[in-house]
Amino acid sequence: MFLSRNRGFLFLRVPKTASSSISKHLCSKITFDQNDAYSEFAGYPALNVHAVNDRKHEHATLSQFLESKIITQNDLDTLNIYGVLRNPIDRTISMFSHVLKNFEKKDISTYTKNDIIDLGLKIFNNSPMKYFYSKPIKSTEKFTQVYAFLPQTFWLVHNCKPISNVLIYPNFSPYPIVTGK
C-alpha cells in the first residue's frame, strides 16, 4: 500500500501483480512526507504504517485499511485509488514460481509453464497453508484464506464499487505515476 494524500493517490498492492516492482519504483521517484504512508515490502521498512493484530498491511484491502484506521472514508471519497489486474493464469504461475524458487529452492529456468503449474498444484494440495500467503481476512475471523488465490476483485472492488483506476498488467503506459513518463 502506498498512500499520498498530498498527491491524491492510494496504490493497493494486489499479490503477484508487480506490486513490489511498482512499490520500488514509487520509492525511487517520490519524496514522501509525514502525510504519506506505505507498508513494508521487499526489504523497505514501513512508513507511518504499523502492524495491527500482526498484520503488516502489505496486501491489505480498502476495508482492512479502514478497519485499521490507516485511511478514512474521506480518503476513499477523495483519493485516486490504483490497483493492478493481471491475467489469472499468469498470476498463478507467478505465485507458484515464487514458491518453487524461494521456498523449495528449485532452479525452474528450464521448466515450462505446465511444469510450474503441476508442481505448484502438488505442493498446494499437500500443504495448502505452508507457503502461500495465508492470513485472516478480518481480525475477527478464525480461519485463514490463501491470499494469492483470492480473486483480484477482493482488492479492486469495495462495497460493490470498483476502485477508480485499474491498471492492466503489464501495460502501465497510460499511468505516469507508475512509468515515470
Coordinates of N, CA, C and O in Angstrom, one line a residue:
M1 N 0.8 -1.2 0.0 CA 0.0 0.0 0.0 C 0.9 1.2 0.0 O 1.9 1.3 0.7
F2 N 0.5 2.2 -0.9 CA 1.2 3.5 -0.9 C 0.1 4.5 -0.8 O -0.8 4.5 -1.6
L3 N 0.2 5.4 0.2 CA -0.8 6.5 0.4 C -0.1 7.8 0.3 O 0.9 8.0 1.0
S4 N -0.5 8.7 -0.6 CA 0.0 10.0 -0.6 C -1.2 11.0 -0.7 O -1.8 11.2 -1.8
R5 N -1.6 11.5 0.4 CA -2.7 12.4 0.5 C -2.4 13.7 -0.3 O -3.2 14.3 -1.0
N6 N -1.1 14.2 -0.2 CA -0.7 15.4 -0.9 C -0.8 15.2 -2.4 O -1.1 16.2 -3.1
R7 N -0.5 14.1 -2.9 CA -0.5 13.8 -4.3 C -1.9 13.2 -4.7 O -2.1 13.0 -5.9
G8 N -2.7 12.9 -3.8 CA -4.1 12.4 -4.0 C -4.2 11.0 -4.6 O -5.1 10.7 -5.4
F9 N -3.3 10.1 -4.1 CA -3.5 8.7 -4.6 C -3.2 7.7 -3.5 O -2.5 7.9 -2.5
L10 N -3.8 6.5 -3.7 CA -3.6 5.3 -2.9 C -3.3 4.2 -3.9 O -4.1 4.0 -4.8
F11 N -2.2 3.5 -3.7 CA -1.9 2.3 -4.5 C -2.1 1.0 -3.7 O -1.4 0.9 -2.7
L12 N -3.0 0.2 -4.1 CA -3.2 -1.1 -3.4 C -2.3 -2.2 -4.0 O -2.2 -2.3 -5.2
R13 N -1.7 -3.0 -3.1 CA -0.8 -4.0 -3.6 C -1.5 -5.3 -3.7 O -1.5 -6.1 -2.8
V14 N -2.0 -5.6 -4.9 CA -2.7 -6.9 -5.2 C -1.5 -7.9 -5.3 O -0.6 -7.7 -6.1
P15 N -1.6 -9.1 -4.6 CA -0.5 -10.1 -4.7 C -0.2 -10.6 -6.1 O -1.2 -10.8 -6.9
K16 N 1.0 -10.7 -6.4 CA 1.5 -11.2 -7.7 C 1.0 -10.5 -8.9 O 0.7 -11.0 -10.0
T17 N 1.0 -9.1 -8.8 CA 0.6 -8.3 -9.9 C 1.7 -7.2 -10.1 O 1.3 -6.0 -10.6
A18 N 2.9 -7.4 -9.9 CA 4.0 -6.5 -10.0 C 4.0 -5.4 -8.9 O 4.6 -4.3 -9.0
S19 N 3.3 -5.7 -7.8 CA 3.1 -4.6 -6.8 C 4.5 -4.3 -6.1 O 4.7 -3.1 -5.8
S20 N 5.3 -5.2 -5.9 CA 6.7 -4.9 -5.3 C 7.5 -4.1 -6.3 O 8.1 -3.1 -5.9
S21 N 7.5 -4.4 -7.6 CA 8.2 -3.6 -8.5 C 7.7 -2.2 -8.6 O 8.4 -1.2 -8.7
I22 N 6.4 -2.0 -8.6 CA 5.8 -0.7 -8.7 C 6.1 0.0 -7.4 O 6.4 1.2 -7.4
S23 N 6.0 -0.6 -6.3 CA 6.4 0.0 -5.0 C 7.8 0.5 -5.0 O 8.1 1.6 -4.5
K24 N 8.7 -0.3 -5.4 CA 10.1 0.1 -5.5 C 10.3 1.3 -6.4 O 11.0 2.3 -6.1
H25 N 9.6 1.3 -7.5 CA 9.6 2.5 -8.4 C 9.1 3.7 -7.7 O 9.7 4.8 -7.8
L26 N 8.0 3.6 -7.0 CA 7.4 4.7 -6.3 C 8.4 5.3 -5.3 O 8.5 6.5 -5.1
C27 N 9.0 4.4 -4.6 CA 10.0 4.8 -3.5 C 11.2 5.5 -4.2 O 11.7 6.5 -3.6
S28 N 11.5 5.2 -5.4 CA 12.7 5.8 -6.0 C 12.3 7.1 -6.7 O 13.2 8.0 -6.9
K29 N 11.0 7.4 -6.9 CA 10.6 8.6 -7.7 C 9.9 9.6 -6.8 O 9.8 10.8 -7.2
I30 N 9.5 9.3 -5.6 CA 8.7 10.2 -4.8 C 9.3 10.4 -3.5 O 9.8 9.5 -2.9
T31 N 9.4 11.7 -3.1 CA 9.8 12.0 -1.8 C 8.6 12.1 -0.9 O 7.7 12.8 -1.1
F32 N 8.6 11.2 0.1 CA 7.4 11.0 1.0 C 7.6 12.0 2.2 O 8.7 12.2 2.6
D33 N 6.4 12.4 2.7 CA 6.5 13.2 3.9 C 5.6 12.6 5.0 O 5.1 11.5 4.9
Q34 N 5.3 13.4 6.1 CA 4.6 12.8 7.3 C 3.1 12.5 6.9 O 2.5 11.8 7.7
N35 N 2.6 13.1 5.8 CA 1.2 12.8 5.5 C 1.1 11.5 4.6 O 0.0 11.1 4.2
D36 N 2.2 11.0 4.2 CA 2.2 9.8 3.4 C 2.4 8.5 4.2 O 2.8 8.6 5.4
A37 N 2.2 7.4 3.6 CA 2.4 6.1 4.3 C 2.6 5.0 3.2 O 2.1 5.1 2.1
Y38 N 3.4 4.1 3.6 CA 3.4 2.8 2.8 C 3.8 1.7 3.7 O 4.4 1.8 4.7
S39 N 3.3 0.5 3.3 CA 3.5 -0.7 4.1 C 4.9 -1.3 3.7 O 5.5 -1.0 2.7
E40 N 5.4 -2.1 4.6 CA 6.6 -2.8 4.5 C 6.6 -3.7 3.2 O 5.6 -4.3 3.0
F41 N 7.7 -3.7 2.5 CA 7.7 -4.6 1.3 C 9.2 -4.8 0.9 O 10.0 -3.9 1.1
A42 N 9.5 -6.0 0.5 CA 10.8 -6.3 -0.1 C 12.0 -5.6 0.5 O 12.8 -5.0 -0.2
G43 N 12.1 -5.6 1.8 CA 13.3 -5.0 2.5 C 13.1 -3.5 2.8 O 14.0 -3.0 3.5
Y44 N 12.1 -2.9 2.3 CA 11.8 -1.5 2.6 C 11.0 -1.4 3.9 O 9.9 -2.1 4.0
P45 N 11.4 -0.7 4.9 CA 10.6 -0.6 6.1 C 9.4 0.3 5.9 O 9.3 1.1 5.0
A46 N 8.3 0.0 6.7 CA 7.1 0.8 6.5 C 7.3 2.2 6.9 O 8.2 2.6 7.7
L47 N 6.5 3.1 6.3 CA 6.5 4.5 6.7 C 5.0 4.8 7.2 O 4.1 4.7 6.4
N48 N 4.9 5.2 8.4 CA 3.6 5.6 9.0 C 2.5 4.5 9.0 O 1.4 4.8 9.0
V49 N 3.0 3.3 8.9 CA 2.0 2.1 8.9 C 2.6 1.2 9.9 O 3.7 0.7 9.8
H50 N 1.8 0.9 11.0 CA 2.2 -0.1 12.0 C 1.4 -1.3 12.0 O 0.2 -1.2 11.6
A51 N 2.0 -2.4 12.3 CA 1.2 -3.7 12.3 C 0.1 -3.6 13.3 O 0.2 -3.1 14.4
V52 N -1.0 -4.1 12.9 CA -2.2 -4.2 13.7 C -2.6 -5.7 13.7 O -2.8 -6.3 12.7
N53 N -2.7 -6.3 14.9 CA -3.0 -7.7 15.0 C -2.1 -8.6 14.1 O -2.5 -9.5 13.4
D54 N -0.8 -8.2 14.2 CA 0.3 -8.9 13.5 C 0.2 -8.8 11.9 O 0.8 -9.5 11.2
R55 N -0.6 -7.9 11.5 CA -0.7 -7.6 10.0 C 0.2 -6.5 9.7 O 0.2 -5.5 10.3
K56 N 1.0 -6.7 8.7 CA 1.9 -5.6 8.2 C 1.2 -4.8 7.1 O 1.8 -3.8 6.6
H57 N 0.1 -5.2 6.6 CA -0.7 -4.5 5.6 C -0.1 -4.4 4.2 O -0.6 -3.7 3.4
E58 N 0.8 -5.3 3.9 CA 1.4 -5.2 2.6 C 0.5 -5.5 1.5 O 0.6 -5.0 0.4
H59 N -0.5 -6.4 1.7 CA -1.5 -6.7 0.7 C -2.9 -6.5 1.3 O -3.8 -7.3 0.9
A60 N -3.1 -5.5 2.1 CA -4.4 -5.3 2.7 C -5.4 -4.7 1.7 O -5.0 -4.1 0.7
T61 N -6.7 -4.8 2.0 CA -7.7 -4.2 1.1 C -8.2 -2.9 1.7 O -7.8 -2.5 2.8
L62 N -9.0 -2.2 1.0 CA -9.6 -1.0 1.5 C -10.3 -1.2 2.8 O -10.2 -0.4 3.7
S63 N -11.1 -2.2 2.9 CA -11.8 -2.5 4.1 C -10.9 -2.7 5.3 O -11.1 -2.2 6.4
Q64 N -9.8 -3.4 5.1 CA -8.8 -3.6 6.1 C -8.1 -2.3 6.5 O -7.8 -2.1 7.7
F65 N -7.8 -1.5 5.5 CA -7.2 -0.2 5.9 C -8.2 0.7 6.7 O -7.8 1.4 7.6
L66 N -9.5 0.7 6.3 CA -10.5 1.4 7.1 C -10.6 0.8 8.5 O -10.6 1.6 9.5
E67 N -10.7 -0.5 8.6 CA -10.8 -1.1 9.9 C -9.6 -0.8 10.8 O -9.7 -0.6 12.0
S68 N -8.4 -0.7 10.2 CA -7.2 -0.4 11.0 C -7.0 1.1 11.2 O -6.0 1.5 11.7
K69 N -7.9 1.9 10.6 CA -7.8 3.4 10.7 C -6.6 4.0 10.0 O -6.1 5.1 10.4
I70 N -6.1 3.3 9.0 CA -5.0 3.8 8.2 C -5.5 4.9 7.2 O -4.9 5.9 6.9
I71 N -6.7 4.6 6.7 CA -7.4 5.5 5.9 C -8.8 5.8 6.5 O -9.3 5.1 7.3
T72 N -9.4 6.9 5.9 CA -10.7 7.3 6.4 C -11.7 7.2 5.2 O -11.3 7.1 4.1
Q73 N -13.0 7.3 5.5 CA -14.0 7.4 4.4 C -13.7 8.6 3.5 O -13.9 8.5 2.3
N74 N -13.3 9.7 4.1 CA -13.0 10.8 3.3 C -11.8 10.5 2.3 O -11.9 11.0 1.2
D75 N -10.8 9.7 2.7 CA -9.8 9.3 1.8 C -10.4 8.6 0.6 O -10.0 8.8 -0.5
L76 N -11.3 7.6 0.9 CA -11.9 6.8 -0.1 C -12.7 7.7 -1.1 O -12.7 7.5 -2.3
D77 N -13.3 8.8 -0.6 CA -14.1 9.7 -1.4 C -13.2 10.6 -2.2 O -13.7 11.1 -3.3
T78 N -12.0 10.9 -1.8 CA -11.2 12.0 -2.4 C -10.0 11.5 -3.2 O -9.5 12.2 -4.1
L79 N -9.4 10.3 -2.8 CA -8.2 9.9 -3.4 C -8.4 9.1 -4.8 O -9.5 8.5 -4.9
N80 N -7.5 9.2 -5.7 CA -7.5 8.3 -6.8 C -6.9 7.0 -6.3 O -5.7 7.0 -5.8
I81 N -7.6 5.9 -6.4 CA -7.2 4.6 -5.9 C -6.8 3.8 -7.1 O -7.5 3.6 -8.1
Y82 N -5.5 3.2 -7.0 CA -5.0 2.4 -8.1 C -4.8 1.0 -7.6 O -4.4 0.8 -6.5
G83 N -4.9 0.1 -8.5 CA -4.6 -1.3 -8.3 C -4.3 -2.0 -9.6 O -4.6 -1.4 -10.7
V84 N -3.7 -3.1 -9.6 CA -3.3 -3.8 -10.9 C -4.1 -5.1 -11.0 O -4.3 -5.9 -10.1
L85 N -4.6 -5.3 -12.3 CA -5.3 -6.5 -12.7 C -4.4 -7.3 -13.6 O -3.8 -6.7 -14.5
R86 N -4.2 -8.6 -13.3 CA -3.3 -9.4 -14.1 C -4.0 -10.7 -14.6 O -4.9 -11.2 -13.9
N87 N -3.7 -11.2 -15.7 CA -4.2 -12.4 -16.2 C -4.1 -13.5 -15.1 O -3.0 -13.7 -14.5
P88 N -5.3 -14.1 -14.7 CA -5.2 -15.0 -13.5 C -4.3 -16.2 -13.7 O -3.7 -16.7 -12.7
I89 N -4.2 -16.7 -14.9 CA -3.2 -17.9 -15.2 C -1.8 -17.4 -14.9 O -1.0 -18.1 -14.2
D90 N -1.4 -16.3 -15.5 CA -0.1 -15.7 -15.3 C 0.2 -15.4 -13.8 O 1.3 -15.7 -13.3
R91 N -0.8 -14.9 -13.2 CA -0.7 -14.6 -11.7 C -0.4 -15.9 -10.9 O 0.4 -15.9 -10.0
T92 N -1.2 -17.0 -11.3 CA -1.0 -18.3 -10.6 C 0.4 -18.8 -10.9 O 1.1 -19.3 -10.0
I93 N 0.9 -18.8 -12.1 CA 2.2 -19.2 -12.5 C 3.3 -18.4 -11.7 O 4.2 -19.0 -11.2
S94 N 3.1 -17.1 -11.6 CA 4.0 -16.3 -10.8 C 4.0 -16.7 -9.4 O 5.1 -16.8 -8.8
M95 N 2.9 -17.0 -8.8 CA 2.9 -17.4 -7.4 C 3.6 -18.7 -7.2 O 4.4 -18.9 -6.3
F96 N 3.2 -19.7 -8.0 CA 3.9 -21.0 -7.9 C 5.4 -20.9 -8.2 O 6.2 -21.5 -7.5
S97 N 5.8 -20.1 -9.2 CA 7.2 -19.9 -9.4 C 7.9 -19.3 -8.2 O 9.0 -19.7 -7.8
H98 N 7.3 -18.3 -7.6 CA 7.8 -17.7 -6.3 C 8.1 -18.8 -5.3 O 9.1 -18.9 -4.6
V99 N 7.1 -19.7 -5.1 CA 7.2 -20.7 -4.1 C 8.3 -21.7 -4.4 O 9.1 -22.1 -3.6
L100 N 8.3 -22.1 -5.7 CA 9.3 -23.1 -6.1 C 10.7 -22.6 -6.0 O 11.6 -23.3 -5.5
K101 N 11.0 -21.3 -6.4 CA 12.3 -20.8 -6.3 C 12.7 -20.4 -4.9 O 13.8 -20.7 -4.5
N102 N 11.8 -19.8 -4.1 CA 12.2 -19.2 -2.8 C 12.1 -20.2 -1.7 O 12.8 -20.0 -0.7
F103 N 11.1 -21.1 -1.7 CA 10.9 -22.0 -0.6 C 11.3 -23.4 -0.9 O 11.9 -24.1 0.0
E104 N 11.1 -23.9 -2.1 CA 11.5 -25.2 -2.5 C 12.9 -25.3 -3.0 O 13.5 -26.3 -3.2
K105 N 13.5 -24.1 -3.3 CA 14.9 -23.9 -3.7 C 15.1 -24.7 -5.0 O 16.2 -25.3 -5.2
K106 N 14.2 -24.6 -5.9 CA 14.3 -25.3 -7.2 C 14.8 -24.3 -8.3 O 14.4 -23.1 -8.3
D107 N 15.6 -24.8 -9.2 CA 16.0 -24.0 -10.4 C 15.0 -24.3 -11.4 O 14.9 -25.3 -12.0
I108 N 14.1 -23.3 -11.7 CA 13.0 -23.5 -12.6 C 13.3 -22.9 -14.0 O 12.3 -22.8 -14.8
S109 N 14.5 -22.6 -14.2 CA 14.8 -21.9 -15.5 C 14.5 -22.8 -16.7 O 14.2 -22.2 -17.8
T110 N 14.4 -24.1 -16.6 CA 14.1 -25.0 -17.7 C 12.7 -25.5 -17.7 O 12.2 -26.2 -18.5
Y111 N 11.9 -25.1 -16.7 CA 10.5 -25.6 -16.5 C 9.6 -24.9 -17.5 O 9.7 -23.7 -17.7
T112 N 8.6 -25.6 -18.0 CA 7.6 -25.0 -18.8 C 6.5 -24.4 -17.8 O 6.5 -24.7 -16.6
K113 N 5.6 -23.7 -18.4 CA 4.5 -23.2 -17.5 C 3.7 -24.3 -17.0 O 3.3 -24.3 -15.8
N114 N 3.5 -25.4 -17.8 CA 2.8 -26.5 -17.3 C 3.5 -27.2 -16.2 O 2.9 -27.7 -15.2
D115 N 4.8 -27.3 -16.3 CA 5.6 -27.9 -15.2 C 5.4 -27.1 -13.9 O 5.2 -27.7 -12.8
I116 N 5.5 -25.8 -14.0 CA 5.3 -25.0 -12.8 C 3.9 -25.1 -12.2 O 3.8 -25.3 -11.0
I117 N 2.9 -25.2 -13.0 CA 1.5 -25.3 -12.5 C 1.4 -26.7 -11.9 O 0.8 -26.8 -10.8
D118 N 1.9 -27.8 -12.5 CA 1.8 -29.1 -12.0 C 2.5 -29.2 -10.6 O 1.9 -29.7 -9.7
L119 N 3.7 -28.7 -10.5 CA 4.4 -28.8 -9.2 C 3.7 -27.9 -8.2 O 3.6 -28.3 -7.0
G120 N 3.3 -26.7 -8.6 CA 2.7 -25.8 -7.6 C 1.4 -26.4 -7.1 O 1.1 -26.3 -5.9
L121 N 0.6 -27.1 -8.0 CA -0.7 -27.7 -7.5 C -0.4 -28.9 -6.6 O -1.1 -29.1 -5.6
K122 N 0.7 -29.6 -6.8 CA 1.0 -30.7 -5.9 C 1.4 -30.2 -4.6 O 1.0 -30.7 -3.5
I123 N 2.2 -29.2 -4.5 CA 2.6 -28.6 -3.3 C 1.4 -28.0 -2.5 O 1.2 -28.3 -1.3
F124 N 0.6 -27.3 -3.2 CA -0.6 -26.7 -2.6 C -1.6 -27.8 -2.1 O -2.1 -27.7 -1.0
N125 N -1.8 -28.8 -2.9 CA -2.7 -29.9 -2.5 C -2.1 -30.6 -1.2 O -2.9 -31.0 -0.4
N126 N -0.8 -30.8 -1.1 CA -0.3 -31.5 0.0 C -0.2 -30.6 1.3 O -0.2 -31.1 2.4
S127 N 0.0 -29.3 1.1 CA 0.2 -28.4 2.2 C -0.3 -27.0 1.9 O 0.6 -26.1 1.7
P128 N -1.6 -26.8 1.8 CA -2.1 -25.6 1.3 C -1.7 -24.3 2.1 O -1.6 -23.2 1.5
M129 N -1.4 -24.4 3.3 CA -1.1 -23.2 4.1 C 0.4 -23.0 4.4 O 0.8 -22.1 5.0
K130 N 1.2 -24.0 3.9 CA 2.7 -23.9 4.3 C 3.4 -22.7 3.7 O 4.1 -22.0 4.4
Y131 N 3.2 -22.5 2.4 CA 4.0 -21.4 1.7 C 3.2 -20.3 1.2 O 3.7 -19.2 0.9
F132 N 1.9 -20.4 1.1 CA 1.1 -19.4 0.4 C 0.6 -18.4 1.4 O 0.5 -18.6 2.6
Y133 N 0.4 -17.2 0.9 CA 0.0 -16.1 1.7 C -1.3 -16.4 2.4 O -2.4 -16.2 1.9
S134 N -1.2 -16.8 3.6 CA -2.4 -17.1 4.4 C -2.5 -16.3 5.6 O -1.6 -16.4 6.5
K135 N -3.5 -15.5 5.7 CA -3.7 -14.6 6.8 C -5.2 -14.4 7.1 O -5.9 -14.6 6.1
P136 N -5.6 -14.1 8.3 CA -7.0 -13.9 8.5 C -7.5 -12.7 7.6 O -6.7 -11.7 7.4
I137 N -8.6 -12.8 7.0 CA -9.2 -11.8 6.1 C -9.6 -10.6 7.0 O -9.3 -9.4 6.7
K138 N -10.2 -10.8 8.1 CA -10.5 -9.8 9.1 C -9.9 -10.3 10.4 O -9.8 -11.5 10.7
S139 N -9.6 -9.3 11.3 CA -9.0 -9.7 12.6 C -9.9 -10.6 13.4 O -9.5 -11.3 14.3
T140 N -11.3 -10.6 13.1 CA -12.2 -11.3 13.9 C -12.4 -12.8 13.4 O -13.0 -13.6 14.1
E141 N -11.9 -13.1 12.2 CA -12.1 -14.4 11.6 C -11.1 -15.4 12.2 O -9.9 -15.1 12.5
K142 N -11.6 -16.6 12.4 CA -10.7 -17.7 12.9 C -10.1 -18.5 11.9 O -9.1 -19.2 12.1
F143 N -10.5 -18.4 10.6 CA -9.9 -19.2 9.6 C -9.0 -18.3 8.7 O -9.1 -17.1 8.8
T144 N -8.2 -18.9 7.9 CA -7.4 -18.1 7.0 C -7.8 -18.4 5.6 O -8.4 -19.4 5.2
Q145 N -7.4 -17.5 4.7 CA -7.6 -17.6 3.3 C -6.2 -17.6 2.6 O -5.3 -17.0 3.2
V146 N -6.1 -18.2 1.5 CA -4.9 -18.1 0.8 C -4.9 -16.9 -0.1 O -5.6 -16.8 -1.1
Y147 N -4.2 -15.8 0.4 CA -4.3 -14.5 -0.2 C -4.1 -14.5 -1.7 O -4.8 -13.9 -2.5
A148 N -3.0 -15.1 -2.2 CA -2.7 -15.0 -3.6 C -3.7 -15.7 -4.5 O -3.7 -15.5 -5.7
F149 N -4.5 -16.6 -3.9 CA -5.6 -17.3 -4.7 C -6.9 -16.5 -4.6 O -7.8 -16.9 -5.3
L150 N -7.0 -15.5 -3.8 CA -8.3 -14.8 -3.8 C -8.4 -14.0 -5.1 O -7.5 -13.6 -5.7
P151 N -9.7 -13.9 -5.6 CA -9.9 -13.1 -6.8 C -9.4 -11.7 -6.7 O -9.4 -11.1 -5.6
Q152 N -8.9 -11.2 -7.7 CA -8.3 -9.8 -7.7 C -9.4 -8.8 -7.3 O -9.1 -7.7 -6.8
T153 N -10.7 -9.1 -7.6 CA -11.7 -8.2 -7.2 C -11.8 -8.0 -5.7 O -12.3 -7.0 -5.2
F154 N -11.2 -8.9 -4.9 CA -11.1 -8.7 -3.5 C -10.4 -7.4 -3.1 O -10.7 -6.7 -2.1
W155 N -9.5 -6.9 -4.0 CA -8.8 -5.6 -3.8 C -9.3 -4.5 -4.7 O -9.3 -3.4 -4.3
L156 N -9.8 -4.9 -5.8 CA -10.2 -3.9 -6.8 C -11.6 -3.4 -6.7 O -12.0 -2.5 -7.5
V157 N -12.4 -4.0 -5.8 CA -13.8 -3.6 -5.6 C -14.0 -3.4 -4.1 O -13.5 -4.2 -3.3
H158 N -14.7 -2.3 -3.8 CA -15.0 -2.0 -2.4 C -16.5 -1.6 -2.3 O -16.9 -0.7 -3.0
N159 N -17.2 -2.3 -1.4 CA -18.7 -2.0 -1.3 C -19.4 -2.0 -2.7 O -20.1 -1.2 -3.0
C160 N -19.1 -3.1 -3.4 CA -19.7 -3.3 -4.8 C -19.3 -2.2 -5.8 O -20.0 -2.1 -6.8
K161 N -18.3 -1.4 -5.5 CA -17.9 -0.3 -6.4 C -16.5 -0.5 -6.8 O -15.6 -0.6 -5.9
P162 N -16.1 -0.5 -8.1 CA -14.7 -0.7 -8.4 C -13.9 0.5 -8.0 O -14.4 1.6 -7.9
I163 N -12.6 0.3 -7.8 CA -11.7 1.4 -7.4 C -11.6 2.3 -8.7 O -12.0 1.9 -9.8
S164 N -11.0 3.5 -8.5 CA -11.1 4.5 -9.5 C -10.1 4.2 -10.7 O -10.4 4.6 -11.8
N165 N -9.0 3.5 -10.5 CA -8.0 3.3 -11.5 C -7.5 1.9 -11.5 O -6.7 1.5 -10.6
V166 N -7.9 1.0 -12.5 CA -7.4 -0.3 -12.6 C -6.4 -0.4 -13.7 O -6.7 -0.1 -14.8
L167 N -5.2 -0.7 -13.3 CA -4.1 -0.8 -14.3 C -4.1 -2.3 -14.8 O -4.2 -3.2 -14.0
I168 N -3.9 -2.5 -16.1 CA -3.8 -3.8 -16.6 C -2.4 -4.2 -16.8 O -1.6 -3.6 -17.6
Y169 N -2.0 -5.3 -16.1 CA -0.6 -5.8 -16.2 C -0.4 -6.4 -17.6 O -1.3 -7.2 -18.0
P170 N 0.7 -6.2 -18.3 CA 1.8 -5.3 -17.9 C 1.8 -3.9 -18.6 O 2.8 -3.3 -18.7
N171 N 0.6 -3.5 -19.1 CA 0.6 -2.2 -19.9 C 0.3 -1.1 -18.9 O -0.9 -0.7 -18.7
F172 N 1.3 -0.5 -18.4 CA 1.2 0.6 -17.4 C 1.4 2.0 -18.1 O 1.4 3.0 -17.5
S173 N 1.6 2.0 -19.4 CA 1.9 3.3 -20.1 C 0.9 4.4 -19.9 O 1.3 5.6 -19.9
P174 N -0.4 4.1 -19.8 CA -1.3 5.3 -19.6 C -1.2 5.9 -18.2 O -1.8 6.9 -17.9
Y175 N -0.3 5.4 -17.3 CA -0.2 5.9 -15.9 C 1.1 6.4 -15.6 O 2.0 5.6 -15.2
P176 N 1.4 7.7 -15.7 CA 2.7 8.2 -15.5 C 3.1 8.0 -14.0 O 4.3 8.0 -13.7
I177 N 2.2 7.8 -13.1 CA 2.6 7.6 -11.7 C 3.4 6.3 -11.6 O 4.2 6.2 -10.7
V178 N 3.2 5.4 -12.5 CA 3.9 4.1 -12.5 C 5.1 4.2 -13.4 O 6.2 3.7 -13.0
T179 N 4.9 4.7 -14.6 CA 6.0 4.6 -15.6 C 7.0 5.7 -15.4 O 8.2 5.6 -15.9
G180 N 6.6 6.9 -14.7 CA 7.5 8.0 -14.6 C 7.7 8.8 -15.8 O 8.5 9.7 -15.9
K181 N 6.9 8.5 -16.9 CA 6.9 9.2 -18.2 C 5.9 10.3 -18.2 O 4.8 10.2 -17.7

